[in-house]
PDB file of C-alpha atoms (C1' of nucleotides) in Angstrom:
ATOM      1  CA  UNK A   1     -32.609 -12.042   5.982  1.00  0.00           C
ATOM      2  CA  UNK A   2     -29.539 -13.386   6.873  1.00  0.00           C
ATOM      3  CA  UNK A   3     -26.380 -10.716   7.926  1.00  0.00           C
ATOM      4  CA  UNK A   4     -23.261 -11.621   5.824  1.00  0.00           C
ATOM      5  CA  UNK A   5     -20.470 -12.882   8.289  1.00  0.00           C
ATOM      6  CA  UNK A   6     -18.609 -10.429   7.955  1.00  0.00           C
ATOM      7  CA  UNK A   7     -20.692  -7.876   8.673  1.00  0.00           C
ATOM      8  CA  UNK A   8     -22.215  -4.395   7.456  1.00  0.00           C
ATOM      9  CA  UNK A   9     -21.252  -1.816   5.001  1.00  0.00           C
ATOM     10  CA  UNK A  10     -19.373   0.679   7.462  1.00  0.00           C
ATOM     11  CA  UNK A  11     -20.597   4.274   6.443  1.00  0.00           C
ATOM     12  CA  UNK A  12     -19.625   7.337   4.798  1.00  0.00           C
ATOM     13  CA  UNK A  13     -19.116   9.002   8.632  1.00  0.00           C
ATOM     14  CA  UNK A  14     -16.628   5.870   9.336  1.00  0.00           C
ATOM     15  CA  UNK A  15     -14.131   7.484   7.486  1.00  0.00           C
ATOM     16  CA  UNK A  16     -15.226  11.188   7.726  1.00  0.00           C
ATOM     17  CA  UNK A  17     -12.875  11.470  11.009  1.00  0.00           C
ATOM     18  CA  UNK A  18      -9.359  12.390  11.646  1.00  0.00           C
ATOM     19  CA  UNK A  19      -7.353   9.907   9.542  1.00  0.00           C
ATOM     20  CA  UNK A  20      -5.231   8.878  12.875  1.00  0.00           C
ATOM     21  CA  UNK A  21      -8.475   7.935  14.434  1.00  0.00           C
ATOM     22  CA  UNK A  22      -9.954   6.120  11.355  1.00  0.00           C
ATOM     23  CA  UNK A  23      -6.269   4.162  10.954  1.00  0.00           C
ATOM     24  CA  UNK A  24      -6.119   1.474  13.372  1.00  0.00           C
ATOM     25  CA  UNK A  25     -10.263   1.568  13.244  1.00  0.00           C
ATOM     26  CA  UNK A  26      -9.503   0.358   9.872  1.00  0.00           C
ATOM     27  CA  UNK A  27      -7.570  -3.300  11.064  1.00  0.00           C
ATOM     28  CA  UNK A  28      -9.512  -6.277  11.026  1.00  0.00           C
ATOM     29  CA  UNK A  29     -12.150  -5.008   9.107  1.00  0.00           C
ATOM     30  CA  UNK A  30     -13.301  -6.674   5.466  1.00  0.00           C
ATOM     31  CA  UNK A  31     -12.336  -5.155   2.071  1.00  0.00           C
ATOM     32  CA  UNK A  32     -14.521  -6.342  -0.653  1.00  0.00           C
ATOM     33  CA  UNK A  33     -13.708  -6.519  -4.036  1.00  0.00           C
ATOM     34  CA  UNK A  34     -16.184  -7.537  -6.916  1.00  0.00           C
ATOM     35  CA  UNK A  35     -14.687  -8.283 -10.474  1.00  0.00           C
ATOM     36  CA  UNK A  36     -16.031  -9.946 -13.279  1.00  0.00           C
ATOM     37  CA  UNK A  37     -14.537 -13.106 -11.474  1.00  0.00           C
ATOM     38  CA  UNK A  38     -16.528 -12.735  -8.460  1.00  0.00           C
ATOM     39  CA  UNK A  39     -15.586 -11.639  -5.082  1.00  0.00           C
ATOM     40  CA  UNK A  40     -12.719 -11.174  -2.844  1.00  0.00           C
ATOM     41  CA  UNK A  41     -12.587 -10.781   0.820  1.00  0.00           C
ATOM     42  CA  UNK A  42      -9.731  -9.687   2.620  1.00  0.00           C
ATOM     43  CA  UNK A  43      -9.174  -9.063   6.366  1.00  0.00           C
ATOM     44  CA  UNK A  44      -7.385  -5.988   6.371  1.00  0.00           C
ATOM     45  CA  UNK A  45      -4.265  -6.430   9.133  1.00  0.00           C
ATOM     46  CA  UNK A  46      -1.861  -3.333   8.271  1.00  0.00           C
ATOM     47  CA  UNK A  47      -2.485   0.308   7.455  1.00  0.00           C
ATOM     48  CA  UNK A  48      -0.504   3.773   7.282  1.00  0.00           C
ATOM     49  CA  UNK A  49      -1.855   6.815   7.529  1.00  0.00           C
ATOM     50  CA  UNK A  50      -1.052   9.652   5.678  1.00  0.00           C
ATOM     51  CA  UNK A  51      -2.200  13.136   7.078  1.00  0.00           C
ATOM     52  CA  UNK A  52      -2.416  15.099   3.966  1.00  0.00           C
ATOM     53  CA  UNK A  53      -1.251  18.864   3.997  1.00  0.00           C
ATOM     54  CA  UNK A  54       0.407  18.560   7.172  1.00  0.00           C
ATOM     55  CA  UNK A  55       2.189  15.607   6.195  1.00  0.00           C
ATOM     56  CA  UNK A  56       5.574  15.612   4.490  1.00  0.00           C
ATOM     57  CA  UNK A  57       5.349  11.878   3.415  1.00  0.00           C
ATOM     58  CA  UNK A  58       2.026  12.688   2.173  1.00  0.00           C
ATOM     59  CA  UNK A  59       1.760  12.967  -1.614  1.00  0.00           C
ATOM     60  CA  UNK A  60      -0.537  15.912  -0.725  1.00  0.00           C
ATOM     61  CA  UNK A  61       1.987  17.570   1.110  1.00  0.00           C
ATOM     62  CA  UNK A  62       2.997  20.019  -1.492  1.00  0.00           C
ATOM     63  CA  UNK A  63      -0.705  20.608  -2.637  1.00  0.00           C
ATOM     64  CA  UNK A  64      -3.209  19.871  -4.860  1.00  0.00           C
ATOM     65  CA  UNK A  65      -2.349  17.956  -8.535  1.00  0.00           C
ATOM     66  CA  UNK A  66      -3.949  15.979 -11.114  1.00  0.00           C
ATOM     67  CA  UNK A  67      -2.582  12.798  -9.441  1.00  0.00           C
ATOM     68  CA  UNK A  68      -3.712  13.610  -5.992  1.00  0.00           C
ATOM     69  CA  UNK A  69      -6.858  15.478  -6.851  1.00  0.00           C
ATOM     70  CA  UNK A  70      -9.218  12.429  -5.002  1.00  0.00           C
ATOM     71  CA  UNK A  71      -6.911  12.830  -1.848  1.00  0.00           C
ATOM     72  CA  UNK A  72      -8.819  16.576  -1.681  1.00  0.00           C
ATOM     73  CA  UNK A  73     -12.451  15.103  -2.257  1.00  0.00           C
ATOM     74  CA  UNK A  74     -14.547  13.584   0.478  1.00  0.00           C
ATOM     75  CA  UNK A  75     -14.245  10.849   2.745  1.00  0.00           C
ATOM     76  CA  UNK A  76     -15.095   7.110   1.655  1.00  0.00           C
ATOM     77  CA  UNK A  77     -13.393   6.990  -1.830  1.00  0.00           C
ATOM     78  CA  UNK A  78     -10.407   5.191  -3.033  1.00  0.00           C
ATOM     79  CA  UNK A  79      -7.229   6.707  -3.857  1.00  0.00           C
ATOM     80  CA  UNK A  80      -5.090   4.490  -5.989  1.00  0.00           C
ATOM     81  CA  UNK A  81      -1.655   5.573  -7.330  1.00  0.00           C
ATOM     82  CA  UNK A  82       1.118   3.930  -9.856  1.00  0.00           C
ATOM     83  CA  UNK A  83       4.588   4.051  -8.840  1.00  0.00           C
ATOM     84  CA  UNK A  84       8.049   2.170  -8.937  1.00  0.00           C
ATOM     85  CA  UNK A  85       6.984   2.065 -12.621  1.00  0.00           C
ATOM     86  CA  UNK A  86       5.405  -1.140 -12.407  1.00  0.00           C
ATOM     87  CA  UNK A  87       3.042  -1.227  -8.774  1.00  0.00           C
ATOM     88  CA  UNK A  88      -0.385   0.226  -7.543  1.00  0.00           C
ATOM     89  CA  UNK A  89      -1.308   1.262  -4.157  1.00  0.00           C
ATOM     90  CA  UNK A  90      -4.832   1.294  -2.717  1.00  0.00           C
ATOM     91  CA  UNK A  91      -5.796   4.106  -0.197  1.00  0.00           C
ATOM     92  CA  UNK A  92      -8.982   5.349   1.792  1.00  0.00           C
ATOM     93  CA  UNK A  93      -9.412   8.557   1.577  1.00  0.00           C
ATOM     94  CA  UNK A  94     -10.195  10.578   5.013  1.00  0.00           C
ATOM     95  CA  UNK A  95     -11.858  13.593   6.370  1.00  0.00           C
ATOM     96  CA  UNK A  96     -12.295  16.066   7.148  1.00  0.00           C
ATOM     97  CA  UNK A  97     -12.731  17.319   3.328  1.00  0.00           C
ATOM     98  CA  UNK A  98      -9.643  19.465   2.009  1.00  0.00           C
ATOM     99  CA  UNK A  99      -7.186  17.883   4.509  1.00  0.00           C
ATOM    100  CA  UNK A 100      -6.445  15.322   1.954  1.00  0.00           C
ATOM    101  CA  UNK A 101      -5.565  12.760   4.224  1.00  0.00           C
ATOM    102  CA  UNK A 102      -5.747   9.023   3.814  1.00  0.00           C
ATOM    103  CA  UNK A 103      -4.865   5.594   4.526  1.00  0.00           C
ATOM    104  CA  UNK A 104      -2.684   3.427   3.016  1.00  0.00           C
ATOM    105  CA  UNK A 105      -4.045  -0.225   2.986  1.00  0.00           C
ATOM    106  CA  UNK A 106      -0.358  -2.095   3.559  1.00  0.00           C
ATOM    107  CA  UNK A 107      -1.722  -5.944   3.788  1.00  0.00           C
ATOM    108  CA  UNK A 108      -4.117  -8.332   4.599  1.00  0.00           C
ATOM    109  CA  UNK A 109      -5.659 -12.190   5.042  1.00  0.00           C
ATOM    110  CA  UNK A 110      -7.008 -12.972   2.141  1.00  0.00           C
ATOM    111  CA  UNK A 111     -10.728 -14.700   3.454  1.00  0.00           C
ATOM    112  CA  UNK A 112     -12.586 -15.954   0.328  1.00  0.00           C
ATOM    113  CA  UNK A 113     -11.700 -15.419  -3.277  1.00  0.00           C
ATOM    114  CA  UNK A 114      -8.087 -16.659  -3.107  1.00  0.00           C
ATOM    115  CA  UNK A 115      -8.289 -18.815  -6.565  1.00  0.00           C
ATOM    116  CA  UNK A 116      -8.665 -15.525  -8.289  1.00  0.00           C
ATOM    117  CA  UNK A 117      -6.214 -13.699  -6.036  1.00  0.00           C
ATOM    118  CA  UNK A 118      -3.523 -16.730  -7.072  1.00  0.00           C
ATOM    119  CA  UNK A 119      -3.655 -16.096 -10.505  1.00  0.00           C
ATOM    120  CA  UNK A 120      -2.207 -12.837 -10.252  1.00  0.00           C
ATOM    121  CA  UNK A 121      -0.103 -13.044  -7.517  1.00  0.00           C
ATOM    122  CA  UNK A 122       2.346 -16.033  -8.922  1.00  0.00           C
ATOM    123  CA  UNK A 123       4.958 -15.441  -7.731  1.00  0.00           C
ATOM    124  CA  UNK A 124       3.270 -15.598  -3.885  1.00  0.00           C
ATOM    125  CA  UNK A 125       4.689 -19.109  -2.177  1.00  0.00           C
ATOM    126  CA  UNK A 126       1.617 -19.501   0.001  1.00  0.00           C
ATOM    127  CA  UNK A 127      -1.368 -17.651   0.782  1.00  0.00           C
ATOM    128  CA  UNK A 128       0.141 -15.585   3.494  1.00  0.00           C
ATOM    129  CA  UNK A 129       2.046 -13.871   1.210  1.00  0.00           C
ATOM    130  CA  UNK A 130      -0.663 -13.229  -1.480  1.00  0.00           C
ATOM    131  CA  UNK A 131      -1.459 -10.056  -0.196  1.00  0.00           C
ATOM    132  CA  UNK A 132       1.968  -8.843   2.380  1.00  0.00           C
ATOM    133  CA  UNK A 133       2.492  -5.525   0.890  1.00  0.00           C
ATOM    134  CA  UNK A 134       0.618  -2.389  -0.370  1.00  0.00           C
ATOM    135  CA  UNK A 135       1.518  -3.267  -4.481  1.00  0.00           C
ATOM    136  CA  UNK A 136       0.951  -7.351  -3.362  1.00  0.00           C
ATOM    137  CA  UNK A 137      -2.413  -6.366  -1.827  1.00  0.00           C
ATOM    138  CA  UNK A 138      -3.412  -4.075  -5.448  1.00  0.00           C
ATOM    139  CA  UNK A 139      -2.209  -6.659  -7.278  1.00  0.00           C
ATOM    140  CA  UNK A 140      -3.810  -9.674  -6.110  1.00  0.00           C
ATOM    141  CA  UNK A 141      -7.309  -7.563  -5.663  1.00  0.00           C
ATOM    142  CA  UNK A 142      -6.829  -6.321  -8.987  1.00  0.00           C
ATOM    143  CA  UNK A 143      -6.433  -2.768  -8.089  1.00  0.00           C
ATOM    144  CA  UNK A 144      -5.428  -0.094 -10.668  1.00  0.00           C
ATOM    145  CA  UNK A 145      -5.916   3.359 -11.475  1.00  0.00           C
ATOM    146  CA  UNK A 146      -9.235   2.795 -13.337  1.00  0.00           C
ATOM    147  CA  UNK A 147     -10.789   2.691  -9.529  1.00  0.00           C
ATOM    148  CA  UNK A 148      -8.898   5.680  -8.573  1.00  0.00           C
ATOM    149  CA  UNK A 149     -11.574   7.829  -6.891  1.00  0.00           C
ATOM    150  CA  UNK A 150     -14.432   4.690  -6.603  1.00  0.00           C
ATOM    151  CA  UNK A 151     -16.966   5.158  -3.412  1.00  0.00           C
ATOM    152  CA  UNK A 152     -16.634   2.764  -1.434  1.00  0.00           C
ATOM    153  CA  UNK A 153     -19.526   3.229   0.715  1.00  0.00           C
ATOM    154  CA  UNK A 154     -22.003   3.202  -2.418  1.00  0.00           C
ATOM    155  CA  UNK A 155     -23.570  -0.143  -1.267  1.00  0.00           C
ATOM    156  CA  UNK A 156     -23.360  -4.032  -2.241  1.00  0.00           C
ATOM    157  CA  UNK A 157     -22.387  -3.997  -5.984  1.00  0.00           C
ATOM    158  CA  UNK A 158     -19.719  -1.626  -5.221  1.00  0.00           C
ATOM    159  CA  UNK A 159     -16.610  -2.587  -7.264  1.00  0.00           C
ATOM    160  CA  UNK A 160     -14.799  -1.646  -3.708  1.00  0.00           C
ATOM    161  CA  UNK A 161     -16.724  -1.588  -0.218  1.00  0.00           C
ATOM    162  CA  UNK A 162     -15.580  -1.990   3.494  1.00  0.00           C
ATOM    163  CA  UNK A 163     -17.585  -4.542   6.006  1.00  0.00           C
ATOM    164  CA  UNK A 164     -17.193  -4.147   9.466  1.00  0.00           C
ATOM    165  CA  UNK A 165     -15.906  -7.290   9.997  1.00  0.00           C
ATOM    166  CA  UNK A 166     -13.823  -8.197  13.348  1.00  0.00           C
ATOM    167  CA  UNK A 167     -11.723  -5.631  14.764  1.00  0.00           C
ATOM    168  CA  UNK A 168      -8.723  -7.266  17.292  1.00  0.00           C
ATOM    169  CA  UNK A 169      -8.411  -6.441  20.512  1.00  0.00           C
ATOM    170  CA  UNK A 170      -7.181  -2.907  21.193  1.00  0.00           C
ATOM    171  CA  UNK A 171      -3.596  -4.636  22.997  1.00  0.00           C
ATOM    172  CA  UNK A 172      -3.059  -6.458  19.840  1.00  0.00           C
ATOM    173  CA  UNK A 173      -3.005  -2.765  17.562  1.00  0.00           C
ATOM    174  CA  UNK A 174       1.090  -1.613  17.462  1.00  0.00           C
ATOM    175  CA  UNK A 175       2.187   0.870  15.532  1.00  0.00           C
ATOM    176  CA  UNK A 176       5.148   2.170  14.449  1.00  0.00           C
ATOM    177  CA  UNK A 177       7.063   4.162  11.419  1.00  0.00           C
ATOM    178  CA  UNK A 178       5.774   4.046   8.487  1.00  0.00           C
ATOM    179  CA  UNK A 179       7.638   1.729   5.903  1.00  0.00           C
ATOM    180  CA  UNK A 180       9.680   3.239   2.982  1.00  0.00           C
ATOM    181  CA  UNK A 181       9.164   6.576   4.261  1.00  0.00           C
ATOM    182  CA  UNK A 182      12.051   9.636   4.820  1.00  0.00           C
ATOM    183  CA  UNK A 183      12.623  13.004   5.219  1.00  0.00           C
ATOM    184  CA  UNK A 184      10.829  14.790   7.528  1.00  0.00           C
ATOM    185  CA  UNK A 185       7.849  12.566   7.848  1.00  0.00           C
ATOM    186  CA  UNK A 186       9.864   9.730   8.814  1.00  0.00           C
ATOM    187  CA  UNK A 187       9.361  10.122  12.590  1.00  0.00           C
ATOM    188  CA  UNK A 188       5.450   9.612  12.439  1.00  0.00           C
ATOM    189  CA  UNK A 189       4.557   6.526  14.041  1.00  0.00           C
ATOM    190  CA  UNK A 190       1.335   6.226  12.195  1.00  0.00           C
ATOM    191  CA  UNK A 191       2.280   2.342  10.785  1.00  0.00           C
ATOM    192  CA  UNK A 192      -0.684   0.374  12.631  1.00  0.00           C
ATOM    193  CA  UNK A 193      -0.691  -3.728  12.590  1.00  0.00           C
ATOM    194  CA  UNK A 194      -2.306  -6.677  14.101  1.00  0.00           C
ATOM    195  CA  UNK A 195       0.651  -8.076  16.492  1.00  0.00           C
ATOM    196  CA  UNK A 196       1.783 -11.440  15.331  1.00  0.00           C
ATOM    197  CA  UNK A 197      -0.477 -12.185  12.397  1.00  0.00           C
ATOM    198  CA  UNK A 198       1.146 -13.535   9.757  1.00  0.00           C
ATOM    199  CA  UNK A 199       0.349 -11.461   6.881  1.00  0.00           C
ATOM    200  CA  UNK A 200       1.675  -8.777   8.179  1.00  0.00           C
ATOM    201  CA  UNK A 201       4.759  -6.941   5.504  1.00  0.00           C
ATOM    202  CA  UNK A 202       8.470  -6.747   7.091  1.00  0.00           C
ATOM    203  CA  UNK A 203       9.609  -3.127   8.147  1.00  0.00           C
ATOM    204  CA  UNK A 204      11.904  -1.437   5.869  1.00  0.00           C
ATOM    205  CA  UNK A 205      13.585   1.538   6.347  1.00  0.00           C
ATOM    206  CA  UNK A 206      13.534   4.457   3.456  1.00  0.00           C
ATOM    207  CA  UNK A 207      16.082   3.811   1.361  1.00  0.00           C
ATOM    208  CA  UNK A 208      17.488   6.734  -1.336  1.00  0.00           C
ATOM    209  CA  UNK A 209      17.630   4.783  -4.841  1.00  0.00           C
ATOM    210  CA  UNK A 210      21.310   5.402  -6.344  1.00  0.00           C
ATOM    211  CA  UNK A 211      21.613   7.335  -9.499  1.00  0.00           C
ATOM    212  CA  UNK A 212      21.875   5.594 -12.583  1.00  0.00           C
ATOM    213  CA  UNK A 213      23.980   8.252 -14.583  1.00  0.00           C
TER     214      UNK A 213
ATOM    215  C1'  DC B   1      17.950 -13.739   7.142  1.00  0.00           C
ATOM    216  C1'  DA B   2      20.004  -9.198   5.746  1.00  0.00           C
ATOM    217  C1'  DC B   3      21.309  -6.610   2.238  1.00  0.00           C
ATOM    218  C1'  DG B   4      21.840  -4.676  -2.575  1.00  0.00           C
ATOM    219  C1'  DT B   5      20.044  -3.801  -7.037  1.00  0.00           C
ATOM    220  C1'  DG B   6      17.397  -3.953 -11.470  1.00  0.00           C
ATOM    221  C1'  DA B   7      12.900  -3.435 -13.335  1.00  0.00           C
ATOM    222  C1'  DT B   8       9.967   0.125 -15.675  1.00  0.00           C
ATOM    223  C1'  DC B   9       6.486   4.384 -15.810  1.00  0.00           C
ATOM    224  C1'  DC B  10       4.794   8.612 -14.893  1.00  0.00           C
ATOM    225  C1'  DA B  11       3.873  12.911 -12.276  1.00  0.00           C
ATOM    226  C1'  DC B  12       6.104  16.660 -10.935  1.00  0.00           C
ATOM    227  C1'  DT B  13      10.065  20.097 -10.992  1.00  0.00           C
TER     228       DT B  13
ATOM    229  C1'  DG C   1      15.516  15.123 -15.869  1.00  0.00           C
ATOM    230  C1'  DT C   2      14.558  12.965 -11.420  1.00  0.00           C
ATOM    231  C1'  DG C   3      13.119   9.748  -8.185  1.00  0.00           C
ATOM    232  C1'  DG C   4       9.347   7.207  -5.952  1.00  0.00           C
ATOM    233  C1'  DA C   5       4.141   5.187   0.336  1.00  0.00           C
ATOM    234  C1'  DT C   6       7.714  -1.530  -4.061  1.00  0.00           C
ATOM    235  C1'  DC C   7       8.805  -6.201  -5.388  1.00  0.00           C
ATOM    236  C1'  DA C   8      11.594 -10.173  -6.704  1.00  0.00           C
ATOM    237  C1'  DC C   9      15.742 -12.208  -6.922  1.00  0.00           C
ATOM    238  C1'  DG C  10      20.627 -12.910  -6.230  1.00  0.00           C
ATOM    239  C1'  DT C  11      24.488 -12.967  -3.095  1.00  0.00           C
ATOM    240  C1'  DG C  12      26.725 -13.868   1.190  1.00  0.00           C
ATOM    241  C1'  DC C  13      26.762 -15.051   6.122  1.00  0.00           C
TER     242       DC C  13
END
DNA sequence: CACGTGATCCACT
DNA sequence: GTGGATCACGTGC
C-alpha cells in the first residue's frame, strides 16, 4: 500500500492534551474535507486557542449551553458555531474532557480541491485568499452547523479528519493575540501562525460594534 | 493600506 | 433586547 502524501490520520490522543500544547501542534498539518463533490485538502497555517472555563474569550467561559454543549464532550470532534449573522467557524475540540477547550482553525493553503473551494468563495481574488480567515476557511470547506460535533478521528470516510501532514520548523511558529478578541481575555497570546506564509489572515484588534438605536 | 460600517441571525441575558 | 472568535466594500491618504 501506498501512504497518502500527506500523511496519517493523527489520533484521538493528538488532541486529548492541553489545548496550548495541541495549538501550534496543529500548524502545517492537513484538514480533510469529503463532500459530495469530492475532497478538499488544506494545509492548516493559523490557529487560536481557546481554553474553555478558564478562558474569558472562550464561549465556554460562562458554562455549559445548548450552543457550546460539544466544547464539554471529548477530544477529536468539531465544534462549529454561526455568528455575525451570516459566518461559520470551525473548531477542534480539546482535552482534557470538561475543560471545554478548543481550537479555532483561523486559515489555511488550500492543497487539492480548490475548483470546489472557488465556487463558494467568489468573492476570493486568488487562491491565497480562498481560505484567510476562520468564516473564509468554513466557507470555502463547506462548513456549517450540520457538522457541529463530527469526529474527526473516525477514519478515511470521515466527512472531517486531520492528516499529519508537514509541521514547519519550530522558529517559523509565532504567536500572538488572538484576533477580534477583548475584555479580559485579550492579553492571551495564544494566536499561533506559520511566519511569512501567505495565507495567513491580517491582525485585527477587537473592535465594540456601535449601537444601532 | 488603514479605517469605518452595513449585512443579517441567533444564543444568551 | 443585545452584541458577536467576521467579511466585503467604500472612502480617504
Amino acid at each position: 500500500m501506498i501512504e497518502r502524501p500527506d500523511g496519517t490520520p493523527l489520533p484521538r490522543h493528538f488532541f486529548d492534551r492541553p489545548v496550548l500544547e495541541v495549538a501550534p501542534d496543529l500548524l502545517g498539518r492537513t484538514l480533510v474535507r469529503r463532500t459530495a463533490e469530492g475532497t478538499i485538502e488544506l494545509r492548516l497555517t493559523e490557529v487560536e486557542a481557546y481554553a474553555g472555563d478558564i478562558d474569558p474569550g472562550s464561549h465556554a467561559f460562562r458554562g455549559r449551553t445548548a450552543r457550546n454543549d460539544v466544547m464539554f464532550g471529548p477530544p477529536g470532534h468539531a465544534y462549529v458555531y454561526f455568528t455575525y449573522g451570516m459566518w461559520h467557524c470551525l473548531n477542534l475540540v480539546c482535552g482534557p474532557v470538561g475543560r471545554a477547550s478548543g481550537v479555532l482553525l483561523r486559515a489555511g493553503e488550500i492543497l487539492s480541491g480548490a475548483e470546489q473551494v472557488r465556487k463558494r468563495r467568489l468573492s476570493a481574488r486568488n487562491d491565497k485568499e480562498l481560505a484567510k480567515g476562520p468564516a473564509r476557511l468554513a466557507t470555502g470547506l463547506g462548513v456549517d452547523r450540520a457538522l457541529n460535533g463530527t469526529d474527526v478521528c473516525s477514519g478515511h470516510d470521515a466527512p472531517l479528519s486531520i492528516l499529519t501532514g508537514t509541521p514547519p520548523p519550530s522558529d517559523l511558529v509565532r504567536n500572538g493575540p488572538r484576533t477580534g478578541v477583548g475584555g479580559d481575555g485579550a492579553p492571551h497570546p495564544w494566536r499561533y501562525w506559520i511566519d511569512g506564509d501567505p495565507t495567513v489572515s491580517p491582525y485585527r484588534a477587537h473592535t465594540p460594534r456601535r449601537r444601532t438605536t
